[in-house]
JSON list of C-alpha atoms in Angstrom, two decimals:
[
{"chain": "A", "resi": 1245, "resn": "UNK", "atom": "CA", "xyz": [139.90, 6.23, 14.35]},
{"chain": "A", "resi": 1246, "resn": "UNK", "atom": "CA", "xyz": [136.22, 6.39, 13.87]},
{"chain": "A", "resi": 1247, "resn": "UNK", "atom": "CA", "xyz": [134.87, 8.71, 11.81]},
{"chain": "A", "resi": 1248, "resn": "UNK", "atom": "CA", "xyz": [131.62, 10.78, 12.26]},
{"chain": "A", "resi": 1249, "resn": "UNK", "atom": "CA", "xyz": [129.79, 12.26, 9.65]},
{"chain": "A", "resi": 1250, "resn": "UNK", "atom": "CA", "xyz": [126.86, 14.67, 9.54]},
{"chain": "A", "resi": 1251, "resn": "UNK", "atom": "CA", "xyz": [125.40, 14.00, 6.51]},
{"chain": "A", "resi": 1252, "resn": "UNK", "atom": "CA", "xyz": [123.19, 15.94, 4.05]},
{"chain": "A", "resi": 1253, "resn": "UNK", "atom": "CA", "xyz": [123.16, 18.92, 6.77]},
{"chain": "A", "resi": 1254, "resn": "UNK", "atom": "CA", "xyz": [121.04, 21.62, 6.68]},
{"chain": "A", "resi": 1255, "resn": "UNK", "atom": "CA", "xyz": [123.75, 23.93, 5.58]},
{"chain": "A", "resi": 1256, "resn": "UNK", "atom": "CA", "xyz": [123.60, 26.27, 2.43]},
{"chain": "A", "resi": 1257, "resn": "UNK", "atom": "CA", "xyz": [123.64, 29.85, 1.48]},
{"chain": "A", "resi": 1258, "resn": "UNK", "atom": "CA", "xyz": [120.86, 31.00, -0.20]},
{"chain": "A", "resi": 1259, "resn": "UNK", "atom": "CA", "xyz": [120.46, 29.65, -3.33]},
{"chain": "A", "resi": 1260, "resn": "UNK", "atom": "CA", "xyz": [119.77, 32.15, -6.49]},
{"chain": "A", "resi": 1261, "resn": "UNK", "atom": "CA", "xyz": [116.00, 31.66, -6.73]},
{"chain": "A", "resi": 1262, "resn": "UNK", "atom": "CA", "xyz": [115.79, 32.99, -3.63]},
{"chain": "A", "resi": 1263, "resn": "UNK", "atom": "CA", "xyz": [117.71, 36.05, -3.53]},
{"chain": "A", "resi": 1264, "resn": "UNK", "atom": "CA", "xyz": [115.09, 38.67, -4.63]},
{"chain": "A", "resi": 1265, "resn": "UNK", "atom": "CA", "xyz": [112.54, 37.46, -2.20]},
{"chain": "A", "resi": 1266, "resn": "UNK", "atom": "CA", "xyz": [111.37, 40.48, 0.13]},
{"chain": "A", "resi": 1267, "resn": "UNK", "atom": "CA", "xyz": [112.27, 38.37, 3.30]},
{"chain": "A", "resi": 1268, "resn": "UNK", "atom": "CA", "xyz": [115.73, 37.69, 2.01]},
{"chain": "A", "resi": 1269, "resn": "UNK", "atom": "CA", "xyz": [116.32, 41.51, 0.39]},
{"chain": "A", "resi": 1270, "resn": "UNK", "atom": "CA", "xyz": [114.96, 43.12, 3.84]},
{"chain": "A", "resi": 1271, "resn": "UNK", "atom": "CA", "xyz": [117.18, 40.65, 5.73]},
{"chain": "A", "resi": 1272, "resn": "UNK", "atom": "CA", "xyz": [120.48, 41.43, 4.08]},
{"chain": "A", "resi": 1273, "resn": "UNK", "atom": "CA", "xyz": [119.92, 45.39, 4.04]},
{"chain": "A", "resi": 1274, "resn": "UNK", "atom": "CA", "xyz": [119.69, 45.12, 8.10]},
{"chain": "A", "resi": 1275, "resn": "UNK", "atom": "CA", "xyz": [122.94, 43.00, 8.10]},
{"chain": "A", "resi": 1276, "resn": "UNK", "atom": "CA", "xyz": [124.40, 44.76, 5.13]},
{"chain": "A", "resi": 1277, "resn": "UNK", "atom": "CA", "xyz": [125.60, 41.53, 3.44]},
{"chain": "A", "resi": 1278, "resn": "UNK", "atom": "CA", "xyz": [124.89, 40.28, -0.33]},
{"chain": "A", "resi": 1279, "resn": "UNK", "atom": "CA", "xyz": [122.22, 37.10, -0.21]},
{"chain": "A", "resi": 1280, "resn": "UNK", "atom": "CA", "xyz": [125.17, 34.96, -1.76]},
{"chain": "A", "resi": 1281, "resn": "UNK", "atom": "CA", "xyz": [126.87, 35.43, 1.33]},
{"chain": "A", "resi": 1282, "resn": "UNK", "atom": "CA", "xyz": [124.30, 34.70, 3.93]},
{"chain": "A", "resi": 1283, "resn": "UNK", "atom": "CA", "xyz": [123.47, 31.31, 5.56]},
{"chain": "A", "resi": 1284, "resn": "UNK", "atom": "CA", "xyz": [119.55, 29.98, 4.52]},
{"chain": "A", "resi": 1285, "resn": "UNK", "atom": "CA", "xyz": [117.87, 29.99, 8.05]},
{"chain": "A", "resi": 1286, "resn": "UNK", "atom": "CA", "xyz": [114.10, 29.35, 8.31]},
{"chain": "A", "resi": 1287, "resn": "UNK", "atom": "CA", "xyz": [114.12, 31.75, 11.35]},
{"chain": "A", "resi": 1288, "resn": "UNK", "atom": "CA", "xyz": [114.52, 34.71, 8.95]},
{"chain": "A", "resi": 1289, "resn": "UNK", "atom": "CA", "xyz": [113.90, 33.36, 5.62]},
{"chain": "A", "resi": 1290, "resn": "UNK", "atom": "CA", "xyz": [110.50, 31.13, 6.22]},
{"chain": "A", "resi": 1291, "resn": "UNK", "atom": "CA", "xyz": [108.69, 32.94, 3.76]},
{"chain": "A", "resi": 1292, "resn": "UNK", "atom": "CA", "xyz": [111.09, 32.84, 1.20]},
{"chain": "A", "resi": 1293, "resn": "UNK", "atom": "CA", "xyz": [111.47, 29.24, 1.57]},
{"chain": "A", "resi": 1294, "resn": "UNK", "atom": "CA", "xyz": [107.90, 28.02, 1.57]},
{"chain": "A", "resi": 1295, "resn": "UNK", "atom": "CA", "xyz": [107.52, 25.22, -1.07]},
{"chain": "A", "resi": 1296, "resn": "UNK", "atom": "CA", "xyz": [111.14, 24.93, -2.33]},
{"chain": "A", "resi": 1297, "resn": "UNK", "atom": "CA", "xyz": [112.89, 21.46, -3.10]},
{"chain": "A", "resi": 1298, "resn": "UNK", "atom": "CA", "xyz": [113.24, 19.54, 0.34]},
{"chain": "A", "resi": 1299, "resn": "UNK", "atom": "CA", "xyz": [111.90, 22.22, 2.26]},
{"chain": "A", "resi": 1300, "resn": "UNK", "atom": "CA", "xyz": [111.93, 20.14, 5.61]},
{"chain": "A", "resi": 1301, "resn": "UNK", "atom": "CA", "xyz": [115.33, 19.33, 5.56]},
{"chain": "A", "resi": 1302, "resn": "UNK", "atom": "CA", "xyz": [116.88, 22.86, 4.28]},
{"chain": "A", "resi": 1303, "resn": "UNK", "atom": "CA", "xyz": [117.36, 26.11, 6.60]},
{"chain": "A", "resi": 1304, "resn": "UNK", "atom": "CA", "xyz": [118.72, 24.97, 10.30]},
{"chain": "A", "resi": 1305, "resn": "UNK", "atom": "CA", "xyz": [122.53, 25.92, 10.50]},
{"chain": "A", "resi": 1306, "resn": "UNK", "atom": "CA", "xyz": [121.59, 26.27, 14.13]},
{"chain": "A", "resi": 1307, "resn": "UNK", "atom": "CA", "xyz": [121.06, 21.97, 14.16]},
{"chain": "A", "resi": 1308, "resn": "UNK", "atom": "CA", "xyz": [125.00, 21.89, 12.97]},
{"chain": "A", "resi": 1309, "resn": "UNK", "atom": "CA", "xyz": [126.29, 24.55, 15.19]},
{"chain": "A", "resi": 1310, "resn": "UNK", "atom": "CA", "xyz": [124.59, 22.41, 18.33]},
{"chain": "A", "resi": 1311, "resn": "UNK", "atom": "CA", "xyz": [125.55, 19.22, 17.20]},
{"chain": "A", "resi": 1312, "resn": "UNK", "atom": "CA", "xyz": [129.20, 20.11, 16.31]},
{"chain": "A", "resi": 1313, "resn": "UNK", "atom": "CA", "xyz": [129.09, 21.72, 20.02]},
{"chain": "A", "resi": 1314, "resn": "UNK", "atom": "CA", "xyz": [128.14, 18.29, 21.32]},
{"chain": "A", "resi": 1315, "resn": "UNK", "atom": "CA", "xyz": [130.81, 16.60, 19.60]},
{"chain": "A", "resi": 1316, "resn": "UNK", "atom": "CA", "xyz": [133.84, 18.93, 19.62]},
{"chain": "A", "resi": 1317, "resn": "UNK", "atom": "CA", "xyz": [133.43, 19.07, 23.75]},
{"chain": "A", "resi": 1318, "resn": "UNK", "atom": "CA", "xyz": [133.82, 14.93, 24.10]},
{"chain": "A", "resi": 1319, "resn": "UNK", "atom": "CA", "xyz": [136.54, 13.62, 25.76]},
{"chain": "A", "resi": 1320, "resn": "UNK", "atom": "CA", "xyz": [136.47, 11.32, 22.47]},
{"chain": "A", "resi": 1321, "resn": "UNK", "atom": "CA", "xyz": [137.44, 14.16, 19.96]},
{"chain": "A", "resi": 1322, "resn": "UNK", "atom": "CA", "xyz": [139.83, 16.19, 22.49]},
{"chain": "A", "resi": 1323, "resn": "UNK", "atom": "CA", "xyz": [141.75, 13.10, 22.69]},
{"chain": "A", "resi": 1324, "resn": "UNK", "atom": "CA", "xyz": [141.86, 12.92, 19.08]},
{"chain": "A", "resi": 1325, "resn": "UNK", "atom": "CA", "xyz": [140.36, 9.75, 19.03]},
{"chain": "A", "resi": 1326, "resn": "UNK", "atom": "CA", "xyz": [137.39, 11.11, 16.17]},
{"chain": "A", "resi": 1327, "resn": "UNK", "atom": "CA", "xyz": [137.07, 12.40, 12.60]},
{"chain": "A", "resi": 1328, "resn": "UNK", "atom": "CA", "xyz": [134.78, 14.81, 11.75]},
{"chain": "A", "resi": 1329, "resn": "UNK", "atom": "CA", "xyz": [132.93, 15.77, 8.68]},
{"chain": "A", "resi": 1330, "resn": "UNK", "atom": "CA", "xyz": [129.81, 17.65, 7.40]},
{"chain": "A", "resi": 1331, "resn": "UNK", "atom": "CA", "xyz": [128.54, 16.68, 4.53]},
{"chain": "A", "resi": 1332, "resn": "UNK", "atom": "CA", "xyz": [126.00, 19.34, 3.00]},
{"chain": "A", "resi": 1333, "resn": "UNK", "atom": "CA", "xyz": [122.73, 18.49, 1.59]},
{"chain": "A", "resi": 1334, "resn": "UNK", "atom": "CA", "xyz": [123.97, 20.44, -1.56]},
{"chain": "A", "resi": 1335, "resn": "UNK", "atom": "CA", "xyz": [127.19, 18.05, -1.47]},
{"chain": "A", "resi": 1336, "resn": "UNK", "atom": "CA", "xyz": [129.74, 20.15, 0.00]},
{"chain": "A", "resi": 1337, "resn": "UNK", "atom": "CA", "xyz": [131.75, 18.49, 3.01]},
{"chain": "A", "resi": 1338, "resn": "UNK", "atom": "CA", "xyz": [133.67, 20.44, 5.93]},
{"chain": "A", "resi": 1339, "resn": "UNK", "atom": "CA", "xyz": [136.61, 18.77, 7.43]},
{"chain": "A", "resi": 1340, "resn": "UNK", "atom": "CA", "xyz": [137.03, 19.43, 10.88]},
{"chain": "A", "resi": 1341, "resn": "UNK", "atom": "CA", "xyz": [140.17, 19.64, 11.78]},
{"chain": "A", "resi": 1342, "resn": "UNK", "atom": "CA", "xyz": [141.45, 18.02, 15.20]},
{"chain": "A", "resi": 1343, "resn": "UNK", "atom": "CA", "xyz": [141.08, 19.91, 18.83]},
{"chain": "A", "resi": 1344, "resn": "UNK", "atom": "CA", "xyz": [138.97, 22.79, 17.25]},
{"chain": "A", "resi": 1345, "resn": "UNK", "atom": "CA", "xyz": [137.46, 24.87, 19.46]},
{"chain": "A", "resi": 1346, "resn": "UNK", "atom": "CA", "xyz": [133.88, 26.55, 17.67]},
{"chain": "A", "resi": 1347, "resn": "UNK", "atom": "CA", "xyz": [132.38, 29.46, 18.80]},
{"chain": "A", "resi": 1348, "resn": "UNK", "atom": "CA", "xyz": [129.85, 28.94, 21.64]},
{"chain": "A", "resi": 1349, "resn": "UNK", "atom": "CA", "xyz": [127.69, 31.94, 20.16]},
{"chain": "A", "resi": 1350, "resn": "UNK", "atom": "CA", "xyz": [125.40, 30.69, 17.35]},
{"chain": "A", "resi": 1351, "resn": "UNK", "atom": "CA", "xyz": [125.43, 34.45, 15.82]},
{"chain": "A", "resi": 1352, "resn": "UNK", "atom": "CA", "xyz": [129.72, 34.09, 15.58]},
{"chain": "A", "resi": 1353, "resn": "UNK", "atom": "CA", "xyz": [129.12, 30.41, 13.81]},
{"chain": "A", "resi": 1354, "resn": "UNK", "atom": "CA", "xyz": [127.17, 31.57, 11.58]},
{"chain": "A", "resi": 1355, "resn": "UNK", "atom": "CA", "xyz": [129.73, 34.12, 10.75]},
{"chain": "A", "resi": 1356, "resn": "UNK", "atom": "CA", "xyz": [132.69, 31.67, 10.50]},
{"chain": "A", "resi": 1357, "resn": "UNK", "atom": "CA", "xyz": [130.39, 29.58, 8.13]},
{"chain": "A", "resi": 1358, "resn": "UNK", "atom": "CA", "xyz": [129.49, 32.10, 5.97]},
{"chain": "A", "resi": 1359, "resn": "UNK", "atom": "CA", "xyz": [133.02, 33.16, 5.48]},
{"chain": "A", "resi": 1360, "resn": "UNK", "atom": "CA", "xyz": [133.83, 29.05, 5.32]},
{"chain": "A", "resi": 1361, "resn": "UNK", "atom": "CA", "xyz": [131.36, 29.43, 2.12]},
{"chain": "A", "resi": 1362, "resn": "UNK", "atom": "CA", "xyz": [133.23, 32.49, 0.74]},
{"chain": "A", "resi": 1363, "resn": "UNK", "atom": "CA", "xyz": [136.64, 31.48, 1.15]},
{"chain": "A", "resi": 1364, "resn": "UNK", "atom": "CA", "xyz": [136.43, 27.78, 1.68]},
{"chain": "A", "resi": 1365, "resn": "UNK", "atom": "CA", "xyz": [139.15, 27.21, 3.87]},
{"chain": "A", "resi": 1366, "resn": "UNK", "atom": "CA", "xyz": [139.16, 28.84, 7.89]},
{"chain": "A", "resi": 1367, "resn": "UNK", "atom": "CA", "xyz": [142.91, 29.34, 8.88]},
{"chain": "A", "resi": 1368, "resn": "UNK", "atom": "CA", "xyz": [144.76, 30.51, 12.35]},
{"chain": "A", "resi": 1369, "resn": "UNK", "atom": "CA", "xyz": [148.42, 30.06, 13.23]},
{"chain": "A", "resi": 1370, "resn": "UNK", "atom": "CA", "xyz": [149.63, 28.54, 10.08]},
{"chain": "A", "resi": 1371, "resn": "UNK", "atom": "CA", "xyz": [146.77, 25.68, 10.81]},
{"chain": "A", "resi": 1372, "resn": "UNK", "atom": "CA", "xyz": [144.10, 24.92, 8.84]},
{"chain": "A", "resi": 1373, "resn": "UNK", "atom": "CA", "xyz": [141.00, 24.81, 11.18]},
{"chain": "A", "resi": 1374, "resn": "UNK", "atom": "CA", "xyz": [138.43, 23.86, 8.68]},
{"chain": "A", "resi": 1375, "resn": "UNK", "atom": "CA", "xyz": [138.25, 23.26, 4.92]},
{"chain": "A", "resi": 1376, "resn": "UNK", "atom": "CA", "xyz": [134.97, 23.06, 2.40]},
{"chain": "A", "resi": 1377, "resn": "UNK", "atom": "CA", "xyz": [135.16, 21.23, -0.84]},
{"chain": "A", "resi": 1378, "resn": "UNK", "atom": "CA", "xyz": [133.35, 20.21, -3.58]},
{"chain": "A", "resi": 1379, "resn": "UNK", "atom": "CA", "xyz": [132.38, 16.58, -2.84]},
{"chain": "A", "resi": 1380, "resn": "UNK", "atom": "CA", "xyz": [129.63, 13.80, -2.78]},
{"chain": "A", "resi": 1381, "resn": "UNK", "atom": "CA", "xyz": [128.84, 11.50, 0.12]},
{"chain": "A", "resi": 1382, "resn": "UNK", "atom": "CA", "xyz": [129.97, 8.59, -1.95]},
{"chain": "A", "resi": 1383, "resn": "UNK", "atom": "CA", "xyz": [133.16, 10.19, -2.66]},
{"chain": "A", "resi": 1384, "resn": "UNK", "atom": "CA", "xyz": [133.73, 11.28, 1.09]},
{"chain": "A", "resi": 1385, "resn": "UNK", "atom": "CA", "xyz": [133.48, 7.60, 1.79]},
{"chain": "A", "resi": 1386, "resn": "UNK", "atom": "CA", "xyz": [136.08, 6.25, -0.67]},
{"chain": "A", "resi": 1387, "resn": "UNK", "atom": "CA", "xyz": [138.15, 9.14, 0.84]},
{"chain": "A", "resi": 1388, "resn": "UNK", "atom": "CA", "xyz": [137.99, 8.04, 4.39]},
{"chain": "A", "resi": 1389, "resn": "UNK", "atom": "CA", "xyz": [137.64, 3.91, 2.94]},
{"chain": "A", "resi": 1390, "resn": "UNK", "atom": "CA", "xyz": [135.95, 2.41, 6.22]},
{"chain": "A", "resi": 1391, "resn": "UNK", "atom": "CA", "xyz": [135.42, -1.00, 7.05]},
{"chain": "A", "resi": 1392, "resn": "UNK", "atom": "CA", "xyz": [131.52, -0.30, 8.20]},
{"chain": "A", "resi": 1393, "resn": "UNK", "atom": "CA", "xyz": [128.93, 2.28, 7.64]},
{"chain": "A", "resi": 1394, "resn": "UNK", "atom": "CA", "xyz": [126.84, 2.41, 10.62]},
{"chain": "A", "resi": 1395, "resn": "UNK", "atom": "CA", "xyz": [123.58, 4.44, 9.55]},
{"chain": "A", "resi": 1396, "resn": "UNK", "atom": "CA", "xyz": [121.65, 6.10, 12.31]},
{"chain": "A", "resi": 1397, "resn": "UNK", "atom": "CA", "xyz": [117.84, 6.25, 11.43]},
{"chain": "A", "resi": 1398, "resn": "UNK", "atom": "CA", "xyz": [114.27, 6.13, 12.80]},
{"chain": "A", "resi": 1399, "resn": "UNK", "atom": "CA", "xyz": [113.85, 3.18, 10.00]},
{"chain": "A", "resi": 1400, "resn": "UNK", "atom": "CA", "xyz": [116.73, 1.24, 10.49]},
{"chain": "A", "resi": 1401, "resn": "UNK", "atom": "CA", "xyz": [116.71, -1.69, 12.87]},
{"chain": "A", "resi": 1402, "resn": "UNK", "atom": "CA", "xyz": [115.72, -1.49, 16.61]},
{"chain": "A", "resi": 1403, "resn": "UNK", "atom": "CA", "xyz": [118.86, -1.50, 18.76]},
{"chain": "A", "resi": 1404, "resn": "UNK", "atom": "CA", "xyz": [120.47, 0.68, 21.65]},
{"chain": "A", "resi": 1405, "resn": "UNK", "atom": "CA", "xyz": [123.23, 3.57, 22.00]},
{"chain": "A", "resi": 1406, "resn": "UNK", "atom": "CA", "xyz": [125.14, 1.03, 24.22]},
{"chain": "A", "resi": 1407, "resn": "UNK", "atom": "CA", "xyz": [124.61, -2.01, 22.06]},
{"chain": "A", "resi": 1408, "resn": "UNK", "atom": "CA", "xyz": [125.81, -0.54, 18.59]},
{"chain": "A", "resi": 1409, "resn": "UNK", "atom": "CA", "xyz": [128.56, 1.67, 20.37]},
{"chain": "A", "resi": 1410, "resn": "UNK", "atom": "CA", "xyz": [130.10, -2.16, 20.90]},
{"chain": "A", "resi": 1411, "resn": "UNK", "atom": "CA", "xyz": [130.01, -2.88, 17.04]},
{"chain": "A", "resi": 1412, "resn": "UNK", "atom": "CA", "xyz": [132.20, 0.83, 16.05]},
{"chain": "A", "resi": 1413, "resn": "UNK", "atom": "CA", "xyz": [135.79, -0.04, 15.30]},
{"chain": "A", "resi": 1414, "resn": "UNK", "atom": "CA", "xyz": [138.48, 1.95, 14.78]},
{"chain": "A", "resi": 1415, "resn": "UNK", "atom": "CA", "xyz": [137.89, 1.96, 10.93]},
{"chain": "A", "resi": 1416, "resn": "UNK", "atom": "CA", "xyz": [133.79, 2.65, 11.43]},
{"chain": "A", "resi": 1417, "resn": "UNK", "atom": "CA", "xyz": [131.74, 5.35, 9.88]},
{"chain": "A", "resi": 1418, "resn": "UNK", "atom": "CA", "xyz": [128.51, 6.67, 11.57]},
{"chain": "A", "resi": 1419, "resn": "UNK", "atom": "CA", "xyz": [126.50, 9.00, 9.80]},
{"chain": "A", "resi": 1420, "resn": "UNK", "atom": "CA", "xyz": [124.12, 11.35, 11.73]},
{"chain": "A", "resi": 1421, "resn": "UNK", "atom": "CA", "xyz": [121.43, 12.96, 9.47]},
{"chain": "A", "resi": 1422, "resn": "UNK", "atom": "CA", "xyz": [121.78, 17.18, 10.25]},
{"chain": "A", "resi": 1423, "resn": "UNK", "atom": "CA", "xyz": [118.41, 17.72, 9.28]},
{"chain": "A", "resi": 1424, "resn": "UNK", "atom": "CA", "xyz": [115.12, 18.87, 11.30]},
{"chain": "A", "resi": 1425, "resn": "UNK", "atom": "CA", "xyz": [112.72, 16.44, 9.86]},
{"chain": "A", "resi": 1426, "resn": "UNK", "atom": "CA", "xyz": [112.55, 13.24, 7.46]},
{"chain": "A", "resi": 1427, "resn": "UNK", "atom": "CA", "xyz": [114.79, 10.74, 6.23]},
{"chain": "A", "resi": 1428, "resn": "UNK", "atom": "CA", "xyz": [118.02, 10.18, 4.58]},
{"chain": "A", "resi": 1429, "resn": "UNK", "atom": "CA", "xyz": [117.90, 10.07, 0.56]},
{"chain": "A", "resi": 1430, "resn": "UNK", "atom": "CA", "xyz": [117.67, 6.72, -1.11]},
{"chain": "A", "resi": 1431, "resn": "UNK", "atom": "CA", "xyz": [121.57, 7.24, -2.18]},
{"chain": "A", "resi": 1432, "resn": "UNK", "atom": "CA", "xyz": [122.55, 7.83, 1.12]},
{"chain": "A", "resi": 1433, "resn": "UNK", "atom": "CA", "xyz": [120.98, 4.44, 2.51]},
{"chain": "A", "resi": 1434, "resn": "UNK", "atom": "CA", "xyz": [122.46, 2.35, -0.25]},
{"chain": "A", "resi": 1435, "resn": "UNK", "atom": "CA", "xyz": [125.82, 3.27, 1.15]},
{"chain": "A", "resi": 1436, "resn": "UNK", "atom": "CA", "xyz": [125.08, 1.87, 4.94]},
{"chain": "A", "resi": 1437, "resn": "UNK", "atom": "CA", "xyz": [125.61, -1.49, 5.79]},
{"chain": "A", "resi": 1438, "resn": "UNK", "atom": "CA", "xyz": [124.27, -1.29, 9.20]},
{"chain": "A", "resi": 1439, "resn": "UNK", "atom": "CA", "xyz": [121.39, 0.71, 9.55]},
{"chain": "A", "resi": 1440, "resn": "UNK", "atom": "CA", "xyz": [119.84, 1.15, 13.24]},
{"chain": "A", "resi": 1441, "resn": "UNK", "atom": "CA", "xyz": [117.22, 3.07, 15.09]},
{"chain": "A", "resi": 1442, "resn": "UNK", "atom": "CA", "xyz": [118.57, 4.20, 18.88]},
{"chain": "A", "resi": 1443, "resn": "UNK", "atom": "CA", "xyz": [115.29, 5.04, 19.96]},
{"chain": "A", "resi": 1444, "resn": "UNK", "atom": "CA", "xyz": [111.44, 4.91, 19.77]},
{"chain": "A", "resi": 1445, "resn": "UNK", "atom": "CA", "xyz": [111.39, 8.69, 19.48]},
{"chain": "A", "resi": 1446, "resn": "UNK", "atom": "CA", "xyz": [112.97, 10.82, 16.71]},
{"chain": "A", "resi": 1447, "resn": "UNK", "atom": "CA", "xyz": [116.16, 12.34, 18.74]},
{"chain": "A", "resi": 1448, "resn": "UNK", "atom": "CA", "xyz": [117.62, 15.69, 17.77]},
{"chain": "A", "resi": 1449, "resn": "UNK", "atom": "CA", "xyz": [120.89, 15.02, 15.78]},
{"chain": "A", "resi": 1450, "resn": "UNK", "atom": "CA", "xyz": [123.30, 16.62, 18.95]},
{"chain": "A", "resi": 1451, "resn": "UNK", "atom": "CA", "xyz": [121.58, 14.38, 21.59]},
{"chain": "A", "resi": 1452, "resn": "UNK", "atom": "CA", "xyz": [122.43, 11.15, 19.22]},
{"chain": "A", "resi": 1453, "resn": "UNK", "atom": "CA", "xyz": [125.90, 12.45, 18.36]},
{"chain": "A", "resi": 1454, "resn": "UNK", "atom": "CA", "xyz": [126.47, 13.25, 22.32]},
{"chain": "A", "resi": 1455, "resn": "UNK", "atom": "CA", "xyz": [125.25, 9.74, 23.44]},
{"chain": "A", "resi": 1456, "resn": "UNK", "atom": "CA", "xyz": [126.70, 7.33, 20.71]},
{"chain": "A", "resi": 1457, "resn": "UNK", "atom": "CA", "xyz": [129.90, 9.14, 21.48]},
{"chain": "A", "resi": 1458, "resn": "UNK", "atom": "CA", "xyz": [129.20, 8.29, 25.43]},
{"chain": "A", "resi": 1459, "resn": "UNK", "atom": "CA", "xyz": [128.53, 5.08, 24.82]},
{"chain": "A", "resi": 1460, "resn": "UNK", "atom": "CA", "xyz": [131.73, 4.57, 22.83]},
{"chain": "A", "resi": 1461, "resn": "UNK", "atom": "CA", "xyz": [133.68, 6.15, 24.66]},
{"chain": "A", "resi": 1462, "resn": "UNK", "atom": "CA", "xyz": [132.98, 3.89, 27.90]},
{"chain": "A", "resi": 1463, "resn": "UNK", "atom": "CA", "xyz": [134.05, 0.88, 25.36]},
{"chain": "A", "resi": 1464, "resn": "UNK", "atom": "CA", "xyz": [137.74, 2.48, 25.09]},
{"chain": "A", "resi": 1465, "resn": "UNK", "atom": "CA", "xyz": [138.38, 4.58, 28.43]},
{"chain": "A", "resi": 1466, "resn": "UNK", "atom": "CA", "xyz": [136.92, 2.10, 31.14]}
]
């Protein structure tokens, strides 16, 4: 089956250098949590994040929530015909199990992912739903062993969702950026053997995921 990877995703707990910032301390007191146990979120920690490395690509866990909801509610995923991974900006990889139903509420999703960062695994009914491991993007590809790696980026070769979907095979990997702005780092770009731009505008990750999955579904279900 094809694999979809959200790469360099904007998903991390608050880094040590920001944990003593006033906005972080205030947020933690209100929510009765430790700084090391909460997700970095620019909705709450904007002041603390000013000037940090890769600022424009960090602090947006809502992007991952929306995109995973879009992916995991498609017929392709529900029929167990798509494998999904989240690779984070700090080289952690989350494996999404088959048939998972993620919470639609962002606050519940936030709590789930904070628990995952702490325990590295989410289980229910003797089944692992989510698992997090320290793993680079390159190591993940070595595990998947794809026949082709299709990167989707505004700097890719001009194409369409429909034409790109026709190139996806059972052993392809499709890579979408899990961040708000900017581009993949050079080491991620270097892994692609096919880099495509699917629209004249920069589209949000959940829109790209939904549309490429829909076009691929048409090639196998119709």
